[in-house]
Coordinates of C-alpha atoms in Angstrom, one line a residue:
Chain H
M1 CA 8.6 32.3 -21.1
S2 CA 10.1 29.9 -18.4
K3 CA 9.3 26.3 -18.7
I4 CA 8.1 24.8 -15.6
L5 CA 8.0 21.1 -17.2
Q6 CA 10.1 19.9 -20.0
V7 CA 9.7 16.5 -21.6
E8 CA 12.4 15.3 -23.9
N9 CA 12.3 12.4 -26.1
L10 CA 10.5 10.3 -23.6
T11 CA 10.3 6.5 -24.3
K12 CA 9.2 3.6 -22.3
T13 CA 9.6 -0.1 -23.5
V14 CA 8.4 -3.0 -21.6
K15 CA 9.0 -6.5 -22.9
G16 CA 10.2 -5.0 -26.3
K17 CA 7.1 -3.0 -27.0
N18 CA 7.0 0.7 -27.1
L19 CA 4.2 1.8 -24.7
V20 CA 5.3 5.5 -25.5
E21 CA 7.8 6.7 -27.9
N22 CA 9.8 10.0 -28.2
I23 CA 7.1 12.2 -26.4
E24 CA 8.3 15.7 -26.4
F25 CA 6.6 18.8 -25.2
S26 CA 7.0 21.6 -22.7
V27 CA 4.5 23.5 -20.2
N28 CA 5.1 27.0 -20.0
A29 CA 4.9 28.8 -16.5
G30 CA 1.3 30.1 -16.0
E31 CA -0.4 28.1 -18.7
V32 CA -3.1 25.4 -18.9
F33 CA -1.8 22.4 -20.8
G34 CA -3.8 20.0 -22.3
F35 CA -2.8 16.4 -22.9
L36 CA -5.2 14.8 -25.4
G37 CA -5.5 11.2 -26.6
P38 CA -7.9 8.3 -26.7
N39 CA -8.0 5.8 -24.0
G40 CA -4.9 3.4 -24.1
S41 CA -2.8 5.9 -26.1
G42 CA -0.2 6.2 -23.3
K43 CA -1.5 9.1 -21.4
T44 CA -1.2 7.5 -18.1
T45 CA 2.0 5.9 -18.8
T46 CA 3.5 9.3 -19.8
I47 CA 2.1 11.1 -16.6
R48 CA 3.5 8.0 -14.5
M49 CA 6.6 9.0 -16.0
L50 CA 6.5 12.9 -15.1
V51 CA 6.0 12.1 -11.7
G52 CA 8.7 9.4 -11.2
L53 CA 6.4 6.3 -10.6
I54 CA 7.8 4.8 -13.9
K55 CA 11.4 5.1 -15.0
P56 CA 11.7 5.9 -18.6
T57 CA 13.7 3.7 -20.9
N58 CA 15.0 6.9 -22.5
G59 CA 14.4 10.5 -22.3
R60 CA 14.3 13.2 -19.7
V61 CA 11.7 14.8 -17.6
T62 CA 12.6 18.1 -15.9
I63 CA 10.1 20.1 -13.4
A64 CA 11.3 23.5 -12.6
G65 CA 14.9 22.7 -13.8
H66 CA 15.2 19.4 -11.7
D67 CA 15.6 16.0 -13.2
V68 CA 12.8 13.8 -12.0
F69 CA 15.0 10.9 -11.9
K70 CA 18.2 12.3 -10.7
D71 CA 16.8 14.8 -8.4
F72 CA 13.5 13.5 -7.4
K73 CA 13.1 15.3 -4.2
E74 CA 13.7 18.8 -5.5
A75 CA 11.6 18.1 -8.6
M76 CA 8.7 16.9 -6.6
K77 CA 8.6 19.8 -4.5
N78 CA 7.1 21.7 -7.4
V79 CA 4.5 19.4 -8.2
G80 CA 1.1 18.4 -7.1
C81 CA -0.7 15.5 -8.8
I82 CA -3.5 13.0 -9.3
V83 CA -2.6 10.0 -11.2
E84 CA -5.8 8.4 -12.6
N85 CA -8.6 8.3 -9.9
P86 CA -8.1 10.3 -6.7
E87 CA -7.5 6.9 -4.8
L88 CA -7.2 8.0 -0.9
Y89 CA -7.4 6.2 2.2
G90 CA -11.1 5.5 2.6
F91 CA -10.5 4.3 6.5
L92 CA -9.2 8.1 7.3
T93 CA -11.1 11.1 7.6
G94 CA -10.5 13.9 5.0
W95 CA -8.6 15.9 7.5
E96 CA -6.4 12.9 8.4
V97 CA -5.6 12.4 4.8
L98 CA -4.6 16.0 4.4
K99 CA -2.6 15.8 7.6
Q100 CA -0.9 12.6 6.4
Y101 CA 0.3 14.5 3.2
A102 CA 1.2 17.5 5.1
R103 CA 3.7 15.4 7.1
M104 CA 5.3 14.1 4.2
Q105 CA 5.9 17.7 3.1
G106 CA 7.2 19.3 6.3
N107 CA 6.4 22.6 7.6
I108 CA 2.6 22.9 6.5
S109 CA 0.5 24.5 8.9
D110 CA -3.0 23.6 10.0
D111 CA -4.0 26.9 8.7
R112 CA -2.8 26.2 5.2
L113 CA -4.7 23.1 5.4
R114 CA -7.9 24.8 6.6
E115 CA -7.4 27.2 3.8
I116 CA -7.3 24.2 1.2
V117 CA -10.3 22.7 2.7
E118 CA -12.2 25.9 2.3
Q119 CA -10.8 26.5 -1.3
V120 CA -12.1 22.8 -2.3
N121 CA -15.4 23.4 -0.6
L122 CA -15.1 20.5 2.0
T123 CA -15.3 22.3 5.1
E124 CA -18.6 20.6 6.2
R125 CA -17.6 16.9 5.5
I126 CA -13.7 17.2 6.1
H127 CA -14.2 15.1 9.3
D128 CA -16.0 12.3 7.9
R129 CA -14.3 9.1 6.5
V130 CA -13.4 9.5 2.8
K131 CA -15.1 6.1 2.0
T132 CA -18.4 8.0 2.6
Y133 CA -17.5 10.7 0.3
S134 CA -19.2 11.0 -3.4
L135 CA -16.7 10.8 -6.3
G136 CA -17.0 14.4 -6.7
M137 CA -15.9 15.1 -3.1
K138 CA -13.2 12.6 -3.6
Q139 CA -11.9 14.6 -6.6
R140 CA -12.0 17.6 -4.6
L141 CA -10.1 16.1 -1.8
G142 CA -7.8 14.9 -4.5
I143 CA -7.0 18.3 -5.8
G144 CA -6.9 19.4 -2.2
Q145 CA -4.0 17.2 -1.2
A146 CA -2.3 18.0 -4.6
L147 CA -2.3 21.8 -3.5
I148 CA -0.8 21.3 0.1
G149 CA 2.6 22.3 -0.9
R150 CA 1.6 25.3 -3.0
P151 CA 3.1 23.5 -6.1
R152 CA 4.1 25.3 -9.1
L153 CA 2.7 22.6 -11.4
L154 CA -0.4 20.6 -10.9
I155 CA -1.1 17.7 -13.0
L156 CA -4.4 16.3 -13.3
D157 CA -5.2 13.1 -14.9
E158 CA -8.6 12.8 -16.3
P159 CA -10.1 15.1 -13.7
T160 CA -13.6 15.3 -15.1
N161 CA -14.2 11.5 -14.7
G162 CA -17.3 10.9 -13.0
L163 CA -18.1 14.5 -12.2
D164 CA -21.6 15.9 -13.0
P165 CA -21.8 19.0 -15.4
A166 CA -21.9 21.4 -12.6
G167 CA -18.8 19.5 -10.9
I168 CA -17.0 19.9 -14.2
K169 CA -17.9 23.7 -14.5
E170 CA -16.9 24.0 -10.8
L171 CA -13.4 22.4 -11.7
R172 CA -13.0 24.6 -14.6
E173 CA -13.3 27.7 -12.6
F174 CA -11.0 26.4 -10.1
V175 CA -8.3 25.6 -12.5
R176 CA -8.7 29.1 -13.9
F177 CA -8.4 30.5 -10.4
L178 CA -5.5 28.5 -9.6
V179 CA -3.6 29.8 -12.8
E180 CA -4.8 33.6 -12.4
K181 CA -4.5 34.0 -8.6
E182 CA -2.1 31.4 -7.5
K183 CA 0.1 31.6 -10.5
M184 CA 0.2 27.8 -11.0
S185 CA 0.7 26.0 -14.2
V186 CA -1.9 23.0 -14.9
F187 CA -1.3 19.9 -16.8
I188 CA -4.7 18.1 -17.7
S189 CA -5.0 14.9 -19.8
S190 CA -8.1 14.0 -21.1
H191 CA -9.8 12.0 -23.9
L192 CA -12.5 14.6 -24.5
L193 CA -11.6 17.3 -26.7
S194 CA -14.5 19.4 -25.5
E195 CA -13.0 19.4 -22.0
I196 CA -9.6 20.3 -23.1
Q197 CA -10.9 23.1 -25.3
M198 CA -12.7 24.8 -22.7
M199 CA -9.8 24.7 -20.2
C200 CA -6.6 24.8 -22.0
D201 CA -4.3 27.2 -23.7
R202 CA -2.1 24.8 -25.5
V203 CA -2.8 21.2 -26.2
A204 CA -0.6 18.2 -26.8
I205 CA -2.1 15.1 -28.9
I206 CA -0.8 11.8 -28.3
D207 CA -2.1 8.5 -30.0
R208 CA -0.7 4.9 -29.9
G209 CA 2.1 6.2 -27.9
R210 CA 3.5 8.9 -30.3
M211 CA 3.1 12.5 -30.4
V212 CA 0.9 13.9 -33.1
T213 CA 0.9 17.5 -32.5
V214 CA 1.5 20.4 -30.1
S215 CA -0.2 23.5 -30.5
T216 CA -2.6 26.1 -29.2
V217 CA -6.2 25.0 -29.0
E218 CA -7.5 27.7 -31.4
D219 CA -5.0 26.7 -34.1
L220 CA -6.0 23.1 -33.6
L221 CA -9.6 23.6 -33.9
H222 CA -9.6 26.2 -36.6
H223 CA -6.8 24.6 -38.9
H224 CA -8.1 21.1 -38.7
S225 CA -11.8 21.3 -38.3
G226 CA -12.8 24.3 -40.4
D227 CA -16.4 25.3 -40.1
V228 CA -18.2 21.9 -40.7
V229 CA -21.9 22.2 -40.8
E230 CA -24.3 19.5 -40.3
W231 CA -27.6 19.5 -42.1
I232 CA -30.6 17.4 -41.8
A233 CA -33.1 18.0 -44.7
E234 CA -35.6 15.9 -47.0
P235 CA -35.2 14.7 -49.4
I236 CA -31.6 14.4 -48.9
E237 CA -30.0 13.8 -52.2
R238 CA -31.6 17.0 -53.8
A239 CA -30.6 19.0 -50.7
R240 CA -27.0 17.8 -51.0
D241 CA -27.0 18.9 -54.7
I242 CA -28.1 22.3 -54.0
I243 CA -25.8 22.8 -51.1
A244 CA -23.0 21.7 -53.3
S245 CA -24.0 24.2 -55.9
F246 CA -22.6 26.9 -53.8
E247 CA -19.2 27.7 -54.7
S248 CA -17.4 27.9 -51.4
V249 CA -18.9 24.8 -49.9
S250 CA -16.4 21.8 -50.0
N251 CA -15.9 18.3 -48.6
I252 CA -19.6 17.4 -49.0
T253 CA -20.9 14.1 -47.7
I254 CA -23.7 12.2 -46.7
R255 CA -23.5 10.3 -43.4
D256 CA -26.3 8.6 -42.0
K257 CA -29.2 10.8 -42.6
S258 CA -27.4 14.0 -42.3
I259 CA -25.2 16.1 -44.7
L260 CA -21.9 17.1 -43.6
C261 CA -19.8 19.9 -45.5
K262 CA -17.1 22.7 -45.0
V263 CA -18.9 26.1 -45.5
D264 CA -18.4 29.6 -44.3
Q265 CA -21.0 30.3 -41.6
T266 CA -21.9 33.7 -43.2
L267 CA -23.4 31.5 -46.2
I268 CA -25.9 29.4 -44.1
S269 CA -29.0 31.5 -44.3
E270 CA -28.8 31.9 -48.0
I271 CA -28.3 28.1 -48.4
V272 CA -31.3 27.7 -46.1
Q273 CA -33.4 30.1 -48.2
K274 CA -32.5 28.5 -51.5
L275 CA -33.4 25.0 -49.8
T276 CA -36.8 26.0 -48.6
S277 CA -37.6 27.7 -51.9
N278 CA -37.0 24.6 -53.7
G279 CA -39.5 22.8 -51.4
I280 CA -37.0 21.1 -49.3
A281 CA -38.0 20.6 -45.6
V282 CA -34.7 21.6 -43.4
S283 CA -35.1 20.3 -39.9
K284 CA -31.5 20.9 -38.6
V285 CA -28.6 23.0 -39.4
A286 CA -25.9 22.9 -36.8
E287 CA -22.2 23.2 -36.5
K288 CA -20.7 20.0 -36.4
T289 CA -18.9 19.3 -32.9
I290 CA -15.6 18.0 -33.8
T291 CA -14.9 14.7 -32.1
L292 CA -11.5 13.5 -31.0
E293 CA -11.6 10.9 -33.5
D294 CA -12.4 13.2 -36.1
L295 CA -9.4 15.2 -35.2
F296 CA -7.1 12.1 -35.0
M297 CA -8.2 11.3 -38.5
Q298 CA -7.1 14.4 -39.9
L299 CA -4.0 14.9 -37.9
T300 CA -3.0 11.2 -38.8
T301 CA -4.0 10.9 -42.4
G302 CA -4.9 14.5 -43.2
S303 CA -8.5 13.5 -44.5
K304 CA -11.5 15.2 -44.3
P305 CA -13.7 15.2 -41.1
S306 CA -16.4 12.5 -40.7
S307 CA -18.7 11.2 -38.1
S308 CA -17.0 9.6 -35.1
Q309 CA -18.6 6.0 -35.8
Q310 CA -17.1 5.9 -39.2
S311 CA -13.7 7.3 -38.1
S312 CA -12.9 5.0 -35.4
L313 CA -13.4 2.2 -38.0
D314 CA -11.1 4.0 -40.4
L315 CA -8.5 4.7 -37.6
K316 CA -8.0 0.9 -37.2
E317 CA -7.5 0.7 -40.9
V318 CA -5.0 3.5 -41.3
H319 CA -2.5 2.1 -38.9
Chain U
M1 CA 15.4 12.2 11.3
K2 CA 12.3 14.1 12.0
E3 CA 11.1 13.4 8.6
L4 CA 11.5 9.6 9.2
G5 CA 9.6 10.1 12.4
L6 CA 6.6 11.6 11.0
L7 CA 6.7 9.1 8.0
T8 CA 6.6 6.4 10.5
Y9 CA 3.9 7.9 12.7
N10 CA 1.7 8.1 9.2
E11 CA 2.3 4.6 8.8
V12 CA 1.3 3.5 12.3
E13 CA -1.8 5.8 11.9
K14 CA -2.7 3.8 8.9
I15 CA -2.5 0.6 10.6
Y16 CA -4.2 1.7 13.8
R17 CA -7.0 3.3 11.5
K18 CA -7.4 0.0 9.4
K19 CA -8.2 -1.2 13.0
R20 CA -5.7 -3.8 12.6
F21 CA -4.6 -3.7 16.3
A22 CA -8.4 -3.9 17.2
V23 CA -8.4 -7.4 15.2
V24 CA -5.4 -8.6 17.1
L25 CA -7.0 -7.6 20.5
L26 CA -10.1 -9.3 19.5
I27 CA -8.6 -12.4 18.4
L28 CA -6.7 -12.4 21.8
M29 CA -9.7 -11.8 23.9
I30 CA -11.5 -14.7 22.3
L31 CA -8.7 -17.2 22.1
V32 CA -6.7 -16.5 25.3
P33 CA -9.8 -17.3 27.6
L34 CA -10.2 -20.5 25.5
F35 CA -6.7 -21.6 26.2
I36 CA -7.1 -20.7 29.8
Y37 CA -10.2 -22.7 30.1
G38 CA -8.5 -25.6 28.6
Q39 CA -5.6 -25.4 31.0
H40 CA -8.0 -25.1 33.8
R41 CA -10.0 -28.2 32.8
E42 CA -6.8 -30.2 32.5
Q43 CA -5.4 -29.0 35.8
E44 CA -8.7 -30.2 37.5
E45 CA -8.1 -33.7 35.9
N46 CA -4.7 -33.7 36.9
L47 CA -5.3 -32.8 40.5
K48 CA -8.1 -35.4 40.7
K49 CA -5.7 -38.1 39.8
V50 CA -2.9 -36.8 42.1
G51 CA -5.1 -35.6 45.0
T52 CA -4.7 -32.0 46.4
K53 CA -4.4 -32.4 50.1
D54 CA -1.2 -34.2 50.5
W55 CA 1.2 -32.3 47.9
R56 CA 3.2 -30.9 50.8
I57 CA 4.0 -34.7 52.0
V58 CA 4.8 -35.7 48.6
L59 CA 7.3 -32.6 48.2
Q60 CA 8.7 -33.2 51.6
Q61 CA 9.2 -36.8 50.7
Q62 CA 10.9 -35.9 47.5
I63 CA 13.2 -33.5 49.2
S64 CA 14.4 -35.9 51.7
D65 CA 14.7 -38.5 49.2
S66 CA 17.0 -36.3 47.3
Q67 CA 19.1 -35.5 50.2
N68 CA 19.8 -39.1 51.1
R69 CA 20.9 -39.9 47.7
L70 CA 23.0 -36.8 47.4
N71 CA 24.9 -37.7 50.7
S72 CA 25.2 -41.3 50.0
S73 CA 25.6 -42.5 46.6
N74 CA 28.6 -41.8 44.2
S75 CA 26.7 -41.2 41.3
P76 CA 28.2 -38.9 38.6
E77 CA 28.5 -35.4 39.4
E78 CA 26.1 -34.4 36.7
F79 CA 23.4 -36.3 38.0
K80 CA 23.8 -34.8 41.4
K81 CA 23.7 -31.4 40.1
I82 CA 20.3 -32.0 38.5
R83 CA 19.0 -33.6 41.7
R84 CA 20.3 -30.7 43.7
L85 CA 18.7 -28.2 41.5
Q86 CA 15.2 -30.3 41.6
M87 CA 15.6 -30.4 45.1
E88 CA 15.9 -26.6 45.3
Q89 CA 12.9 -26.2 43.2
N90 CA 10.8 -28.4 45.6
K91 CA 12.1 -26.4 48.5
Y92 CA 10.8 -23.2 46.9
Y93 CA 7.4 -24.6 46.3
L94 CA 7.2 -25.8 49.8
E95 CA 8.4 -22.5 51.4
K96 CA 6.0 -20.3 49.2
D97 CA 3.3 -23.0 49.7
I98 CA 2.9 -23.4 46.1
N99 CA 1.5 -26.6 44.5
P100 CA 3.7 -27.6 41.8
S101 CA 1.1 -29.0 39.7
V102 CA -1.1 -26.1 39.9
I103 CA -0.5 -23.5 37.2
G104 CA -0.1 -19.7 37.9
A105 CA -0.1 -16.8 35.4
P106 CA 3.7 -17.0 34.8
T107 CA 3.6 -20.9 34.1
F108 CA 0.5 -20.0 31.8
L109 CA 2.4 -17.3 29.9
R110 CA 5.4 -19.6 29.7
S111 CA 3.6 -22.6 28.0
F112 CA 1.6 -19.9 25.9
L113 CA 4.6 -18.4 24.5
T114 CA 6.3 -21.9 24.0
L115 CA 3.4 -23.2 22.0
G116 CA 2.5 -19.9 20.3
I117 CA 5.8 -18.7 19.0
S118 CA 5.8 -20.7 15.8
M119 CA 2.3 -20.3 14.5
F120 CA -0.3 -18.3 16.7
I121 CA 2.0 -15.2 17.2
P122 CA 3.2 -15.1 13.6
L123 CA -0.4 -15.1 12.4
L124 CA -1.1 -12.1 14.5
V125 CA 1.9 -10.5 12.9
L126 CA 0.5 -11.2 9.3
V127 CA -2.6 -9.7 10.2
V128 CA -0.9 -6.3 10.6
V129 CA 1.9 -6.6 7.9
I130 CA 0.9 -8.7 5.0
D131 CA -1.1 -5.9 3.1
M132 CA 1.4 -3.1 4.3
I133 CA 2.6 -2.5 0.6
S134 CA 0.2 -4.7 -1.6
G135 CA -2.8 -3.2 0.1
E136 CA -1.7 0.5 -1.0
R137 CA -1.1 -1.0 -4.5
A138 CA -4.5 -2.4 -4.8
D139 CA -6.3 0.7 -3.4
G140 CA -4.1 2.9 -5.9
T141 CA -2.9 5.0 -2.7
I142 CA 0.7 4.2 -3.5
K143 CA 0.7 6.6 -6.5
M144 CA 0.0 9.7 -3.8
L145 CA 2.4 8.2 -1.5
L146 CA 5.3 8.0 -3.8
T147 CA 4.9 11.3 -5.7
R148 CA 5.7 13.3 -2.6
P149 CA 9.1 15.1 -2.2
V150 CA 10.3 11.9 -0.3
R151 CA 12.3 9.3 -1.6
R152 CA 11.3 5.9 -2.1
W153 CA 13.7 4.2 0.2
K154 CA 12.8 6.5 2.9
V155 CA 8.9 5.8 2.3
L156 CA 9.8 1.9 2.6
L157 CA 12.1 2.5 5.7
S158 CA 9.3 4.1 7.5
K159 CA 7.2 1.3 6.6
Y160 CA 9.6 -1.1 7.8
L161 CA 9.8 0.8 11.1
A162 CA 6.2 0.8 11.4
M163 CA 6.3 -3.0 11.0
F164 CA 8.7 -3.1 13.9
L165 CA 6.7 -1.0 16.1
S166 CA 3.5 -2.9 15.3
V167 CA 5.1 -6.2 16.1
T168 CA 6.3 -4.9 19.4
I169 CA 2.8 -3.5 20.0
I170 CA 1.1 -7.0 19.1
M171 CA 3.9 -8.7 21.7
T172 CA 2.7 -6.2 24.4
L173 CA -0.9 -7.0 23.9
V174 CA 0.0 -10.9 23.8
V175 CA 1.9 -10.7 27.1
V176 CA -0.4 -8.3 29.1
I177 CA -3.7 -10.1 28.3
A178 CA -2.3 -13.6 28.6
Y179 CA -0.8 -12.7 32.0
S180 CA -3.4 -10.7 33.3
L181 CA -6.3 -13.0 32.1
S182 CA -4.7 -16.1 33.3
G183 CA -3.7 -14.5 36.7
I184 CA -7.2 -13.6 37.2
V185 CA -8.3 -17.5 37.0
F186 CA -5.0 -19.2 38.5
G187 CA -3.6 -16.4 40.5
F188 CA -0.1 -14.8 39.9
K189 CA 2.1 -16.9 42.0
G190 CA 5.4 -18.3 41.2
I191 CA 6.9 -15.4 39.5
D192 CA 10.3 -16.2 41.0
A193 CA 10.0 -20.0 41.0
P194 CA 13.4 -21.6 40.0
I195 CA 13.3 -22.9 36.4
L196 CA 15.9 -25.2 35.0
T197 CA 17.6 -24.0 31.9
G198 CA 21.2 -24.0 30.3
F199 CA 20.7 -27.1 28.4
S200 CA 22.6 -27.5 25.3
I201 CA 22.5 -29.9 22.4
V202 CA 26.0 -31.1 21.3
N203 CA 25.8 -33.9 18.5
N204 CA 22.3 -34.5 18.9
E205 CA 22.7 -35.3 22.5
L206 CA 21.3 -33.3 25.4
V207 CA 24.1 -31.9 27.4
T208 CA 23.1 -30.9 30.9
S209 CA 26.7 -29.7 32.1
G210 CA 25.6 -26.3 31.9
I211 CA 22.3 -26.6 33.7
H212 CA 21.5 -24.1 36.4
S213 CA 18.3 -22.5 37.6
I214 CA 17.0 -19.0 37.1
P215 CA 14.0 -17.2 38.5
Q216 CA 10.8 -17.8 36.4
W217 CA 10.5 -14.1 35.7
E218 CA 14.0 -14.1 34.1
F219 CA 13.0 -17.2 32.1
L220 CA 9.8 -15.4 31.0
L221 CA 11.8 -12.5 29.9
M222 CA 13.9 -14.6 27.6
C223 CA 11.0 -16.3 26.4
I224 CA 9.3 -12.7 25.4
G225 CA 12.5 -11.8 23.9
L226 CA 12.9 -14.8 21.7
T227 CA 9.1 -14.6 20.7
W228 CA 9.6 -10.9 19.8
F229 CA 12.7 -11.8 17.7
V230 CA 10.9 -14.5 15.8
A231 CA 7.8 -12.3 15.3
I232 CA 10.2 -9.5 13.9
I233 CA 11.6 -12.1 11.5
V234 CA 8.4 -13.5 10.4
G235 CA 7.0 -9.6 10.0
T236 CA 10.2 -9.0 7.7
L237 CA 9.5 -12.0 5.5
A238 CA 5.9 -10.8 5.3
F239 CA 6.8 -7.4 4.5
M240 CA 8.9 -8.7 1.5
V241 CA 6.1 -10.9 0.3
S242 CA 3.9 -7.8 0.3
I243 CA 6.2 -6.0 -1.9
L244 CA 6.8 -9.0 -4.4
V245 CA 3.2 -10.5 -4.3
R246 CA 0.7 -7.8 -5.4
N247 CA -2.4 -9.6 -4.2
T248 CA -2.9 -9.7 -0.7
P249 CA -4.6 -12.9 -0.4
A250 CA -2.1 -14.8 -2.2
G251 CA 0.8 -13.1 -0.2
M252 CA -1.2 -14.3 2.7
G253 CA -1.3 -17.7 1.3
A254 CA 2.3 -17.9 0.5
M255 CA 3.3 -16.9 4.1
F256 CA 0.7 -19.3 5.6
A257 CA 1.8 -22.2 3.5
S258 CA 5.7 -21.5 4.5
L259 CA 4.7 -21.4 8.2
I260 CA 3.0 -24.8 8.1
A261 CA 5.6 -26.3 5.9
G262 CA 7.9 -25.8 9.0
G263 CA 5.6 -28.1 11.1
I264 CA 5.3 -30.8 8.1
L265 CA 9.0 -30.7 7.5
Q266 CA 9.9 -31.3 11.2
G267 CA 7.4 -34.3 10.9
L268 CA 8.7 -35.8 7.5
A269 CA 12.3 -34.7 7.0
S270 CA 14.0 -35.9 9.9
S271 CA 16.7 -37.4 7.9
W272 CA 17.1 -34.9 5.5
E273 CA 19.8 -32.5 6.4
G274 CA 18.8 -29.5 4.4
A275 CA 15.4 -28.8 5.9
K276 CA 17.0 -27.2 8.7
Y277 CA 17.7 -24.0 6.4
V278 CA 14.1 -23.4 5.9
Y279 CA 13.1 -20.5 8.2
S280 CA 9.9 -22.0 9.7
V281 CA 11.6 -25.1 11.2
N282 CA 13.7 -22.7 13.3
L283 CA 11.0 -21.0 15.0
D284 CA 10.6 -22.9 18.2
L285 CA 13.4 -21.2 19.9
I286 CA 12.0 -21.5 23.6
N287 CA 12.1 -25.3 23.3
Y288 CA 16.0 -24.9 23.4
L289 CA 15.7 -23.0 26.6
S290 CA 13.8 -25.8 28.3
G291 CA 15.9 -28.5 27.0
A292 CA 13.2 -30.3 24.6
T293 CA 15.0 -32.4 22.1
P294 CA 14.7 -30.6 18.6
S295 CA 13.1 -32.4 15.8
L296 CA 15.6 -32.1 13.0
E297 CA 19.3 -33.1 13.3
G298 CA 21.6 -30.1 13.8
L299 CA 19.1 -27.7 15.2
N300 CA 20.2 -25.7 18.2
M301 CA 19.7 -22.3 19.7
S302 CA 22.7 -20.5 17.9
F303 CA 22.0 -22.3 14.5
S304 CA 18.3 -21.1 14.6
I305 CA 19.0 -17.6 15.5
I306 CA 21.7 -17.4 12.7
T307 CA 19.4 -18.9 10.2
L308 CA 16.5 -16.6 11.0
S309 CA 18.6 -13.5 11.1
A310 CA 20.1 -14.6 7.5
W311 CA 16.6 -14.9 6.1
G312 CA 15.6 -11.7 7.8
I313 CA 18.4 -9.7 6.6
I314 CA 18.0 -11.1 2.8
A315 CA 14.4 -10.4 2.8
L316 CA 15.0 -6.8 4.0
I317 CA 17.6 -6.4 1.1
I318 CA 15.3 -7.7 -1.6
S319 CA 12.6 -5.5 -0.2
F320 CA 14.7 -2.4 -0.7
V321 CA 16.1 -3.4 -4.0
V322 CA 12.9 -4.4 -5.5
F323 CA 10.9 -1.4 -4.2
T324 CA 13.1 1.2 -5.2
R325 CA 13.7 0.4 -8.6
E326 CA 10.2 -1.0 -9.5
D327 CA 8.0 0.6 -12.1
M328 CA 4.7 1.4 -10.5
M329 CA 2.4 0.3 -13.4
G330 CA -1.4 0.4 -13.3

C-alpha cells in the first residue's frame, strides 16, 4: 500500500520545551486516519507541521513523496486542509472565497467550483457574505475550499466542532464519499473517541506531545476496552457480590452509584436473572462507553477502565 | 509572473472588499471640503485687507519698479536674477488676468500636498496597510493563505505589490478629489503660472544660484511624485510593522507615534545631529522644492531621499526574512 503521508521522528521544541516529541506515523492511500488526543496534547502543533505552518525542530514530513519543507509547493499540491476552525474571509462571499483559492492554485475552472459548491451543499447561499453563514456552513465552505485542487490528502482538524448531530452525520457520510468515490485519503484529528471510532480505519493517539499508539480502530477498542458493562442495582453491595460470583467476570468496581465490570455479553441475561431472583432491583444494564480518558489511562498505565471523572484525576497523578 | 499577478489581484480584492478605499474616499470627501472652506475664508480676509479692485495697478507698479532697479542698480547678479523671475511671475498674472492673492485649484493642491505629505497622507496609507498581515493573523485566515501550493515569499511579495498599488490608488484619489473640489470653488486658473524653484541648501544656507521658474503643472507633478514616494516608504514601514506586531491596534499606535515623533523632534532636537536619521523628520520633501528652511541641520533633498530609501529597503528586508522563516503558531 502506498503511503500518502509519512511523518518521521517529528519534534518541535520552543524555548527548551518539547511541544511534541518523536511523532511517527503514516497514512496509507485511501484510508481515513484518526489523530486522537485530549485538548493541549499537541495535535494542532503536529498538524501545523504537516502543512508547513511550523518548521519542525527535528524530523520529516513527506506528502506524496515530497518533503514539506524542502519541496513545499509540490507537497502542498496534494493537500487540502482546515487547521483548527474554518476561518475564512467574512467580508467576501462564499463564491469569492473559493475564487481566491482557485487563483492561488491555478487552472481551476468555474465549473469545478460549481461542482464543489454543490457537493458541500451551499448552492443557495454561495453568493452571500461568509460572515452571515452559520458555523456549519462555514465548516462546509472550509471543506469546499480544501477540495478545490482535488487533493490526494484531506486534513481536517477537529471538523465536528460546533456541528449539530445532523451535521456530524452529514460530515461522516461526506468523508466516506470522498474516500470511496474520489479516492482521497483523509486525516482527521479529534479529542472525541466516538467520532474517530465511527469515521476512521486507523488511529494514532497522542498525549502530552508523545505518541501513545497507532493501530486499527477495532484493535484499539477491543484490546483495550474489552466488554465493560455498567450496572445500576439496589442494594448495590449485594449486587456486586452476586455479579462477582460469576467466574468470567473481572475487574469489578463500584464507581458513584454504578457497578463496572468486564464481562462477556452472553452472560448478561443470566446475571440479571440471578440478581432479580435474589430480590435485587436492576434499573440499568448498559455497555459502558469508553471515554478517551479511560483509554489513555489504559494505554499509558495499563490499568483497568474507570469512569472519566476519576481517570482524569488519575491522569495527572500518573505523569 | 501570471501567478504573481493573480495573487496580487487577490490581495487588492481583499483590501477593496474590506472597504478600505471607501474609508479613504469618505475621509477625503469630508476633510477636503473643510480645508477648502478654510482657505476660502482666509482668502476673503486677505482680500478685505488688500482690496480687490486695484490688484492690476499694484502688479503694474511692481513690474515697472523691478524694471527700473534691474536697469539701474549694480546689485549682485543673484538678486537681479530673482527680481527678474519675480517680474516674469507678475507679468504672467497680469497677462492671464489672475489676481495672485486669489487661490486656484493648482495652488490649493500644491499647499494641500505640502502640508499633507508628512501626516495626513501617511495616515490614509495606514488605513489600508496596517492590518495587511496582522489582520490575517488575527482572523486566522493566514493558515489558509499559507497552506496553498505557493511559496511564502511569493505570497508576501503579492501583498507588497498590493500595498504599492493601493498607495497609488490613494494618491490618485487625493489628487483628483483635492483638485476637482477646490476647482469647483476657486476655479482652475493658474495651471501654467511660473513657480520659483531650484533652491538648494549648502552649509545650512539657502543658495539661490540655481533658482529658476517652472510652470505650476510641472511643479505640481513633482509634488505628487514626492508625496507618492513618501507614501510608499510609510507604506513599507507599516507593512513591516504589520508583520512584526501581531496586534493591529498596537501596530497602528507604533506607526502613529513614530510619525508624530518626527514633528516633535523637529521642534526639540534642532541641535542634535542624529535626529536627522529618524525617518519621520525627512518627510517634508516639498519644502525643499519651494525653498523653505529645513528644521534640522543637515537636512536637504538628497539626504532625505537617501535616508527614506534606506529605511524602506531595510524594512522590506526585515519583512521578508521574518515572514518566510516564522512559525505560524496559534
